Tab-separated table of C-alpha atoms in Angstrom:
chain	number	residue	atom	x	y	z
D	1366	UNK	CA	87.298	-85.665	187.619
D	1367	UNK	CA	85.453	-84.461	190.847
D	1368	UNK	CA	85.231	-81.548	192.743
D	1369	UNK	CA	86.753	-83.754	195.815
D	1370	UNK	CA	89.856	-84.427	193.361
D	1371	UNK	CA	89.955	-80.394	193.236
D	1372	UNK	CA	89.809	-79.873	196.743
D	1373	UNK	CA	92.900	-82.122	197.729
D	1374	UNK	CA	95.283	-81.088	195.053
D	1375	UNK	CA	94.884	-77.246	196.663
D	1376	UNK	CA	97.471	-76.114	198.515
D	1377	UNK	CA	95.543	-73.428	200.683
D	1378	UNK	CA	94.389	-73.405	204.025
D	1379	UNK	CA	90.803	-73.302	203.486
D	1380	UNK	CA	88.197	-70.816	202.422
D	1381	UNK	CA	88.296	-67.399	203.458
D	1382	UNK	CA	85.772	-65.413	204.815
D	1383	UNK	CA	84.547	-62.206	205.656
D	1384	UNK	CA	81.719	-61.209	208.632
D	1385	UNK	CA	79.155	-59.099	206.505
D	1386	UNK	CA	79.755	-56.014	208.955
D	1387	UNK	CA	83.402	-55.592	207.381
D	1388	UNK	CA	84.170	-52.725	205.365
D	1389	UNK	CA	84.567	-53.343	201.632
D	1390	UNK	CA	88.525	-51.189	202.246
D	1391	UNK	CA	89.124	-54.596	204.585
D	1392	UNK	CA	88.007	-56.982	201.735
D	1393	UNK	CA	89.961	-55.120	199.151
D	1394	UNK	CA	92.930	-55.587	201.554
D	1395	UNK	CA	92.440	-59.218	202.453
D	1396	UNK	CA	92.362	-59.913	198.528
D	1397	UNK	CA	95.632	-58.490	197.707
D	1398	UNK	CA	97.067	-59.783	201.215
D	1399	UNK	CA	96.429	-63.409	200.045
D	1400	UNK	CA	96.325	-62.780	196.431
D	1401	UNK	CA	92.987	-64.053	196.023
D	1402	UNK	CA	90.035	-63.004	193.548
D	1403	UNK	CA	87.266	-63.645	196.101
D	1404	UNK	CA	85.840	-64.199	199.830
D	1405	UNK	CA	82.925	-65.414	200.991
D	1406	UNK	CA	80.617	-63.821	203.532
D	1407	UNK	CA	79.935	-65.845	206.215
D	1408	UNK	CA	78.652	-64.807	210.177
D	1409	UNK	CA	79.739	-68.473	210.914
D	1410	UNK	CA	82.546	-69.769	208.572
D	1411	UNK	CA	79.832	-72.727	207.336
D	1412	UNK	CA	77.321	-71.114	205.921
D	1413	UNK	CA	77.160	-68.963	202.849
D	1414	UNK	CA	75.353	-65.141	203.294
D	1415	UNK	CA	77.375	-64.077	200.325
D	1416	UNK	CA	79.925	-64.108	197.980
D	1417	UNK	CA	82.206	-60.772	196.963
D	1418	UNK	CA	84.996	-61.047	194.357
D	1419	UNK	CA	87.445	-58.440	193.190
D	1420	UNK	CA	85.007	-57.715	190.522
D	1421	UNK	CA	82.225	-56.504	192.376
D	1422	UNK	CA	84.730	-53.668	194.351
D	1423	UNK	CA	85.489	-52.493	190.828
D	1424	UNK	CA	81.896	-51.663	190.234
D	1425	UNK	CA	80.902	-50.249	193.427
D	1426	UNK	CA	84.391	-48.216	193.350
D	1427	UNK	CA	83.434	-47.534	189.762
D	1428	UNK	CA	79.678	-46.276	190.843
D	1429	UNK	CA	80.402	-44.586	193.816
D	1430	UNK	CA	84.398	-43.550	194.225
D	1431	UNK	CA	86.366	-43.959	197.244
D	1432	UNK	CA	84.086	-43.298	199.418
D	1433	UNK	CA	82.279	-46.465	199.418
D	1434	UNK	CA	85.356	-48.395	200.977
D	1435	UNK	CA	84.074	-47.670	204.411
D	1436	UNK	CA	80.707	-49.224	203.763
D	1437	UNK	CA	80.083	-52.508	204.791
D	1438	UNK	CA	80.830	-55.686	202.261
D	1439	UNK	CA	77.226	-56.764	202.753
D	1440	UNK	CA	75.858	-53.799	200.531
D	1441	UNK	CA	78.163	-55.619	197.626
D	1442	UNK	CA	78.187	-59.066	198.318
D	1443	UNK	CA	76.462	-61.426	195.693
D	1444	UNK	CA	73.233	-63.355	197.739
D	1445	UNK	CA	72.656	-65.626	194.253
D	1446	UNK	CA	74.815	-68.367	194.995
D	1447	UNK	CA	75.228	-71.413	192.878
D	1448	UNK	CA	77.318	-74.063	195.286
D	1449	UNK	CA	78.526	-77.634	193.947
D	1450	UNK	CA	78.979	-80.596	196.398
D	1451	UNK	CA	82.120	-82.972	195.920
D	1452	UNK	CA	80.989	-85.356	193.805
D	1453	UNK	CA	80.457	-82.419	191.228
D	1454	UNK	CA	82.430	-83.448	187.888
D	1455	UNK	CA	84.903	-80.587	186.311
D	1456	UNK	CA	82.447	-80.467	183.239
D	1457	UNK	CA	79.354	-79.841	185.712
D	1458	UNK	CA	81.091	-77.062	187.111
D	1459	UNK	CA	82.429	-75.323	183.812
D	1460	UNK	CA	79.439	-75.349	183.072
D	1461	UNK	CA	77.329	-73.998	186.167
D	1462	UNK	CA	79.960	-70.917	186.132
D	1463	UNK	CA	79.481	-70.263	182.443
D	1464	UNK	CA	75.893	-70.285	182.757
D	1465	UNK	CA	76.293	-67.714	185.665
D	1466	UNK	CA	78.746	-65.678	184.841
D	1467	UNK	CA	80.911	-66.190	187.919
D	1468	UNK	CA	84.224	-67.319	188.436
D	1469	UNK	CA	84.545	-68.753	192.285
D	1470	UNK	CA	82.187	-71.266	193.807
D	1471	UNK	CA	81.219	-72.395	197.245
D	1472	UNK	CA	81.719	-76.748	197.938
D	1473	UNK	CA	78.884	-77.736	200.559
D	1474	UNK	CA	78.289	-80.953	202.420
D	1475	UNK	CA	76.185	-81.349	204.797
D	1476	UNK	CA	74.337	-77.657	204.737
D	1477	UNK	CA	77.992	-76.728	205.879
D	1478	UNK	CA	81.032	-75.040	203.286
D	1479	UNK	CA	83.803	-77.048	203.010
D	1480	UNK	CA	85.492	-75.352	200.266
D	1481	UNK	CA	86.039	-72.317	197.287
D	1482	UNK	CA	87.311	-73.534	193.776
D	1483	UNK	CA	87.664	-71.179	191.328
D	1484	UNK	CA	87.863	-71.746	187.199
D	1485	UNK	CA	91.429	-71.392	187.721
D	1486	UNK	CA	91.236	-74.787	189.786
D	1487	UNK	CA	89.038	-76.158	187.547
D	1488	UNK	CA	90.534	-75.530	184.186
D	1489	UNK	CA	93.769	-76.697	185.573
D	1490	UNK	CA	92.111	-80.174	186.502
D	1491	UNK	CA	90.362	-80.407	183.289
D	1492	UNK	CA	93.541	-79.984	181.458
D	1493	UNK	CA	95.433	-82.218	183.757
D	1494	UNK	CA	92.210	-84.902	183.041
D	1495	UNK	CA	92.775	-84.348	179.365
D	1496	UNK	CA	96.116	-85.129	179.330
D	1497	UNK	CA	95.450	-88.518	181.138
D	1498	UNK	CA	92.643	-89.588	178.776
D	1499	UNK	CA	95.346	-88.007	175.927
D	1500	UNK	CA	98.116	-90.721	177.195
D	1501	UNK	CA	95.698	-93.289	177.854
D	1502	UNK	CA	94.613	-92.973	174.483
D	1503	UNK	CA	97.860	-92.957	172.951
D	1504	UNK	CA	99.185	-95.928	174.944
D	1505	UNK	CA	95.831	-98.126	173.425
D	1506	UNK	CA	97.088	-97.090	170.368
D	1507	UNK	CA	100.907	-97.760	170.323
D	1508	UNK	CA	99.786	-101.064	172.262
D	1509	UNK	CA	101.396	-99.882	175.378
């Protein structure tokens, strides 16, 4: 399965982003709003400065206390960003975020975002791709 495959199947309204100027107390709030586990920092909404997830709040909140919240979400945000492209299989991905260590990544075409999967929407397609292959399998065998 592709990364394209992914990208239909979601039922958001595209990715969120963040100016780098905001205030990492406005992140933290647009996360819970939407109930999401990152946002990516963008001046233009197509290309990728950064990337900040719920984790990296923890550990600035964790280094510095409360009083970091009204700094801005470019002192946090993640620069290293590993992007995938649509074509991108499942396994390709799983793999590119367990090598890194992240959990969300950036779809480009064209120099320009066009979407944010995270493993969640991965592991759910590669378990929907195993069942396929699972039924397809069992139908060769039972001669279906």
């Amino acid at each position: 399965m592709q990364v394209l495959q992914i990208l239909k199947s979601k039922k958001d309204d595209g990715v969120v982003t963040v100016v780098p100027e905001d205030s990492i107390a406005d992140v933290a709030r647009l996360l819970s709003a939407r109930k999401i586990g990152a946002v990516v920092v963008s001046r233009d909404g197509k290309h990728i400065d950064g990337i900040v997830s719920e984790r990296d709040l923890v550990r600035e909140i964790g280094r510095h206390g409360g009083t970091c919240l009204s700094h801005p979400v470019s002192t946090i945000m993640s620069t290293k960003i590993t992007s995938c492209c649509r074509t991108t299989t499942t396994t390709e991905v799983l793999e590119m975020m367990s090598a890194g260590g992240f959990r969300h990544m950036p779809v480009v075409a064209d120099g320009e975002m066009v979407g944010l999967i995270s493993i969640r929407d991965v592991a759910a397609a590669r378990v929907d791709e195993l069942h396929m292959e699972k039924e397809a399998l069992t139908g060769m065998i039972m001669g279906n």
